Coordinates of C-alpha atoms in Angstrom, one line a residue:
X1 CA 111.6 -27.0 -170.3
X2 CA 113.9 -25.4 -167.5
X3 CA 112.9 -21.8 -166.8
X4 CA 115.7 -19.1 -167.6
X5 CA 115.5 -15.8 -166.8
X6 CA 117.6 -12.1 -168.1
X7 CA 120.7 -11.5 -165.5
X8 CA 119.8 -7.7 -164.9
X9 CA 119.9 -7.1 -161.4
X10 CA 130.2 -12.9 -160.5
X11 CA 131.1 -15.3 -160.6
X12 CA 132.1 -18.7 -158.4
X13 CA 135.9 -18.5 -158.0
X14 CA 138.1 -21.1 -159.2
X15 CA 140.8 -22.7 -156.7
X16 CA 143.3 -21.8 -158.7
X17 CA 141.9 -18.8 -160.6
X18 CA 143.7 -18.2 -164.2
X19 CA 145.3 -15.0 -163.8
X20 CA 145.2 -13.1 -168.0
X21 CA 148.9 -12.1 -166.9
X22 CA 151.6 -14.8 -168.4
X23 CA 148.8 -16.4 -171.0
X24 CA 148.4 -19.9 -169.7
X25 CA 150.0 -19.6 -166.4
X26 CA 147.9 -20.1 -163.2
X27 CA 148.9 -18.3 -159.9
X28 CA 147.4 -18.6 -156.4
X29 CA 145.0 -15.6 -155.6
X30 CA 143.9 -14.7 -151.7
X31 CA 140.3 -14.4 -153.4
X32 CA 140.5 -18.0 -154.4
X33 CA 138.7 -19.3 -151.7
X34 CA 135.8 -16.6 -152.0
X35 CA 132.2 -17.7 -154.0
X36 CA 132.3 -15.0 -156.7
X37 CA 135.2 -15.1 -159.0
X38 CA 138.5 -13.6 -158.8
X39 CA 138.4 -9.6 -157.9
X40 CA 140.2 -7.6 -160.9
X41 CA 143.0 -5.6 -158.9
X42 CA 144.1 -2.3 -160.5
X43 CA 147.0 -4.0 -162.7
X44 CA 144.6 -6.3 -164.2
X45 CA 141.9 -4.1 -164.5
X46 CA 144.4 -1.3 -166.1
X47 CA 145.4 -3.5 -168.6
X48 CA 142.5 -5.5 -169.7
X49 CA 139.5 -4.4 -168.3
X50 CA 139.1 -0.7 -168.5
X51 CA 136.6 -1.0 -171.1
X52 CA 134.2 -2.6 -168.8
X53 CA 131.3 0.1 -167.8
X54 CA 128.6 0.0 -165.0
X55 CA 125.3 1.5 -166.2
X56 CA 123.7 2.8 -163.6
X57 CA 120.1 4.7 -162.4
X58 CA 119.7 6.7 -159.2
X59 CA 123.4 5.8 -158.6
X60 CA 123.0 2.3 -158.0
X61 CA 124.5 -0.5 -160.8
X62 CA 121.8 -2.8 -163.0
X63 CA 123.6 -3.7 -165.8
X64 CA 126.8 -3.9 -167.3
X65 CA 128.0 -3.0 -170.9
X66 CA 131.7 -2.5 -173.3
X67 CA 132.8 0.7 -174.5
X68 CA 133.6 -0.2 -178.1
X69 CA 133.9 3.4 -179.6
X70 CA 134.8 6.4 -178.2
X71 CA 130.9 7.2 -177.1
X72 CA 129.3 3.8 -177.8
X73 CA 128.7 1.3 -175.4
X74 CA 127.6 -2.3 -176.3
X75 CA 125.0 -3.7 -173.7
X76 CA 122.4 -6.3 -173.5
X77 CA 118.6 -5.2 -174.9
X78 CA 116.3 -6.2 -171.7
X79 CA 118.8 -3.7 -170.0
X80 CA 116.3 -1.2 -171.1
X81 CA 113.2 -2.6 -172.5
X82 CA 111.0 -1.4 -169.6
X83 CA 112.5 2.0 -169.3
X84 CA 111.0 4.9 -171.1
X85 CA 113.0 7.2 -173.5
X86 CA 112.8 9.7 -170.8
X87 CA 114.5 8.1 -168.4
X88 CA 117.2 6.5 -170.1
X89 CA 118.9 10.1 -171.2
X90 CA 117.7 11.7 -168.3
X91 CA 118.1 9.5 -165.7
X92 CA 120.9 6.8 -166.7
X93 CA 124.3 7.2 -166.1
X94 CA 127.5 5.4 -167.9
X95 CA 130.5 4.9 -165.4
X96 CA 133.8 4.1 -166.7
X97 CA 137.3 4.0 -165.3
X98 CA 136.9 2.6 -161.7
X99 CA 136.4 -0.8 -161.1
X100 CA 135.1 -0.5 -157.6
X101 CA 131.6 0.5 -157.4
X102 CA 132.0 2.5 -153.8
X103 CA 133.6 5.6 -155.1
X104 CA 133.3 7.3 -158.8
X105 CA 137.0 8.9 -158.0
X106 CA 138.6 9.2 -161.3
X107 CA 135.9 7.8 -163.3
X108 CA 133.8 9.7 -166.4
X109 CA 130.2 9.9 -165.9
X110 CA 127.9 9.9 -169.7
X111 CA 124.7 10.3 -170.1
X112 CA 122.8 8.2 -173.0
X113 CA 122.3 10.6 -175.9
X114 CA 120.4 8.0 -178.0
X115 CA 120.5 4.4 -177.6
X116 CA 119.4 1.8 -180.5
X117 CA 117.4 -1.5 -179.2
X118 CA 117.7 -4.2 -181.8
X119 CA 114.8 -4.3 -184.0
X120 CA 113.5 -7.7 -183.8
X121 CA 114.2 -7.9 -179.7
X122 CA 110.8 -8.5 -177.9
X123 CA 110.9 -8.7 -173.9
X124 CA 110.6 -12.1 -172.6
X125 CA 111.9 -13.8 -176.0
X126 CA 116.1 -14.6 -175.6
X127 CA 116.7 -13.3 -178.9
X128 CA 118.4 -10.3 -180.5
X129 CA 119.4 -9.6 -176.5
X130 CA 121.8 -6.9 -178.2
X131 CA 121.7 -2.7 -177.7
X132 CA 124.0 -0.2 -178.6
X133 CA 124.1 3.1 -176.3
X134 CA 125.6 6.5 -177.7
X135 CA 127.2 8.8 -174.7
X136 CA 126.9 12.4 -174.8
X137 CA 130.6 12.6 -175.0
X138 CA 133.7 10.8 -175.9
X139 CA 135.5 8.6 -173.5
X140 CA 139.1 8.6 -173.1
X141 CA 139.6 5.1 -172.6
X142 CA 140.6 2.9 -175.3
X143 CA 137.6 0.8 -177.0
X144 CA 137.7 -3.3 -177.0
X145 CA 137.5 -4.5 -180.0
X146 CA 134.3 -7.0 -181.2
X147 CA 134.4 -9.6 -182.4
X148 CA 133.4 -10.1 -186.6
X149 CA 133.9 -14.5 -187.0
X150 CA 131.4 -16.4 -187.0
X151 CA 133.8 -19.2 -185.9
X152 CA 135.4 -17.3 -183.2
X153 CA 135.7 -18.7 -180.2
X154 CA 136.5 -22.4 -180.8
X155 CA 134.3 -24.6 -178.9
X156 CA 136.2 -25.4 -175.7
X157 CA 138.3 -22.2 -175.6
X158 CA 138.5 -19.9 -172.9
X159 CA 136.6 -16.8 -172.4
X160 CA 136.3 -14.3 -169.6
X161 CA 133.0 -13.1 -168.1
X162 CA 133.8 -9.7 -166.0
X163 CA 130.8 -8.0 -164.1
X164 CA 129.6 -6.6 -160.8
X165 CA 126.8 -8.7 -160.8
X166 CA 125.5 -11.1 -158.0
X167 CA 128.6 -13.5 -155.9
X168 CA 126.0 -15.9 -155.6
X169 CA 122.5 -17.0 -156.6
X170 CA 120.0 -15.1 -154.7
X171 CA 123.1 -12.9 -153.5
X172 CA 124.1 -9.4 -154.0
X173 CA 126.0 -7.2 -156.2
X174 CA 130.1 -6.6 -155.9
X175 CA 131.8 -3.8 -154.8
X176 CA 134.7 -4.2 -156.7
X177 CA 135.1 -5.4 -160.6
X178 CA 135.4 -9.4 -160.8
X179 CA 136.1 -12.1 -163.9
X180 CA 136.0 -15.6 -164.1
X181 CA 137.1 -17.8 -167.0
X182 CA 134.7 -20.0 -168.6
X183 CA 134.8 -22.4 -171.6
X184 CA 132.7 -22.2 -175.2
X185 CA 130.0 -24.9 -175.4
X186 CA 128.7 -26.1 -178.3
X187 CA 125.3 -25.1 -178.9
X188 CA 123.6 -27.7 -179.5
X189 CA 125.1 -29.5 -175.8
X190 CA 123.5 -26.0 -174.4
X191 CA 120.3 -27.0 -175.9
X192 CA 120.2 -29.9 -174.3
X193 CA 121.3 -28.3 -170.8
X194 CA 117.9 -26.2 -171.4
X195 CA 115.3 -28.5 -173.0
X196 CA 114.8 -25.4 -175.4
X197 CA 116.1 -24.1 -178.5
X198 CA 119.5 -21.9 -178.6
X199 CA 119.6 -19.8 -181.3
X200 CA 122.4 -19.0 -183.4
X201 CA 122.7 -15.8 -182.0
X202 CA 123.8 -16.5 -179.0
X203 CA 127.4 -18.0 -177.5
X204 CA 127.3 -20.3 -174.4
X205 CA 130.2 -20.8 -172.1
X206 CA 130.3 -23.0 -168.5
X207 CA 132.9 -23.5 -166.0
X208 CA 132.1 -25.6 -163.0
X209 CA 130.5 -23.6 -159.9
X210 CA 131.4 -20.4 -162.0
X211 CA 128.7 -18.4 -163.9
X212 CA 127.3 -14.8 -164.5
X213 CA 124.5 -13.8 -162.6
X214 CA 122.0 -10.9 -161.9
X215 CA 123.7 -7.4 -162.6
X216 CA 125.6 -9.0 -164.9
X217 CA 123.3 -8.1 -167.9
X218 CA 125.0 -6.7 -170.8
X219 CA 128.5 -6.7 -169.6
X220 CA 131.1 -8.8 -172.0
X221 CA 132.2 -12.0 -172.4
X222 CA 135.9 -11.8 -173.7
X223 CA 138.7 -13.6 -175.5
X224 CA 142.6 -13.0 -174.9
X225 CA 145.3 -14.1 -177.6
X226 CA 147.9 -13.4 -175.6
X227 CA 147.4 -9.9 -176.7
X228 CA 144.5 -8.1 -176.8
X229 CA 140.7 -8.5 -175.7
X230 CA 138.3 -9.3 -177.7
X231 CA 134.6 -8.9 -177.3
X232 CA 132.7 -12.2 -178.3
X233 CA 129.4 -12.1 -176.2
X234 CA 127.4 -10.1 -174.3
X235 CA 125.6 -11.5 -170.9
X236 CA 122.0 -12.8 -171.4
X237 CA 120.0 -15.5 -169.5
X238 CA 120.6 -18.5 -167.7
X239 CA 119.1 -20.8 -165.6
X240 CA 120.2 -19.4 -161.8
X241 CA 123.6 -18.8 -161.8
X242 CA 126.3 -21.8 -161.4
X243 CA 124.3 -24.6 -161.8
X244 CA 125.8 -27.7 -162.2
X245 CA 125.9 -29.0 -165.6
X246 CA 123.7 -25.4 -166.6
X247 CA 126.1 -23.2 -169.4
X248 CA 125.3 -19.1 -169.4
X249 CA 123.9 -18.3 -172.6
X250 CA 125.1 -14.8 -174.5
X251 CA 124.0 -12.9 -177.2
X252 CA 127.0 -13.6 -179.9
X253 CA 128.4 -10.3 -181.2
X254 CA 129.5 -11.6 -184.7
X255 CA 126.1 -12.3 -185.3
X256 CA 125.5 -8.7 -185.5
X257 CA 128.4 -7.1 -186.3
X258 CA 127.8 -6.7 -190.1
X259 CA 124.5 -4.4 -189.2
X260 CA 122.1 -7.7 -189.2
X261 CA 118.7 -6.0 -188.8
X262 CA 120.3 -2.6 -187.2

């Protein structure tokens, strides 16, 4: 069995990195060349990626989440699993409205009022990976919707991971906001990438050299249908990050949506 490990603490670039603007159109990017995905400039992140939020303690970013309410953010459960009550409305912060990680100019800064872990989550275990943090205010920026089909994505479709996390396996965290695109796997071909059961809560997706990685925890894994974003996973485990022939494996939102165990 291949270890796999949480991604709290972005991605390899394509060549040619899909740009969301023009659905299906490709377009040359200066960051192409650079291991760690494609950096979200202000256009992009205006119009698709505002939703995006870095949870952070003591200032600095651990995990990643989506604002899908006006004061609820959706997030990853081992976020938070070693952290007492105390410190997560005391000590955690929710940034949203800058994608670079260097300034908080403009941003709004929450604190967690009360945060729900799934139920049937248990540190260590890659199940029910899911949590659901209320602010102590209300955001202005618009939610992202989640997704509610349980056959939604396709296999083979393309999502989009977006995160601050790690450019590289053993590497550090980004500055500035970056996404990647990456395509559904069928569970069952994830299983056998792990030697180990994937449950049917979770959604993986692969691209070749490209992956989410540590500090990447909790933060989305999106579809685009030309028009909106759609929230389909949220970052879990994987086996290191970009590993050949290794998918990343998500908690799938649908799964929960309905209030399954909440």
């Amino acid at each position: 069995m291949k270890l796999s490990f949480s991604r709290t603490l972005l991605t390899a670039a394509l060549v040619i990195p899909m740009l969301l603007i023009g659905c299906g159109k490709t377009t040359e990017d200066s960051s192409a060349k650079i291991v760690g995905g494609s950096i979200a400039t202000q256009d992009i992140y205006q119009s698709y990626f505002k939703s995006v939020v870095s949870i952070q303690l003591n200032g600095g970013h651990f995990c990643g989440g989506t604002l899908i309410g006006k004061n609820e953010v959706l997030t990853a459960a081992h976020c938070f699993a070693s952290y007492s009550a105390d410190t997560l409305k005391n000590k955690v912060e929710i940034v949203i409205g800058t994608p670079i990680m260097v300034t908080r100019s403009g941003a709004e800064v929450f604190k967690v009022s009360k945060y729900r872990i799934h139920p049937k989550y248990k540190s260590g275990q890659n199940q029910y990976d899911i949590a659901i943090l209320t602010l102590n205010g209300n955001s202005k920026v618009t939610p992202t919707p989640f997704n509610t089909k349980s056959d939604f994505p396709a296999i083979g479709a393309t999502t989009y991971v977006v995160g601050w996390g790690y450019t590289k396996e053993g590497g550090f965290t980004s500055a500035s906001l970056k996404y990647a695109p990456l395509k559904i796997v069928s569970n069952r071909d994830c299983s056998n990438a792990y030697g180990s059961q994937i449950y049917d809560g979770n959604i993986c997706a692969y691209a070749e050299a490209t992956d989410a990685c540590q500090s990447d925890s909790g933060g989305p894994l999106f579809s685009y249908d030309g028009k909106k974003m759609t929230l389909v996973g949220v970052v879990s485990y994987g086996y290191g990050c970009a590993r050949r022939g290794v998918p990343g494996v998500y908690t799938r939102v649908s799964k929960f949506a309905s209030g399954d165990a909440w």
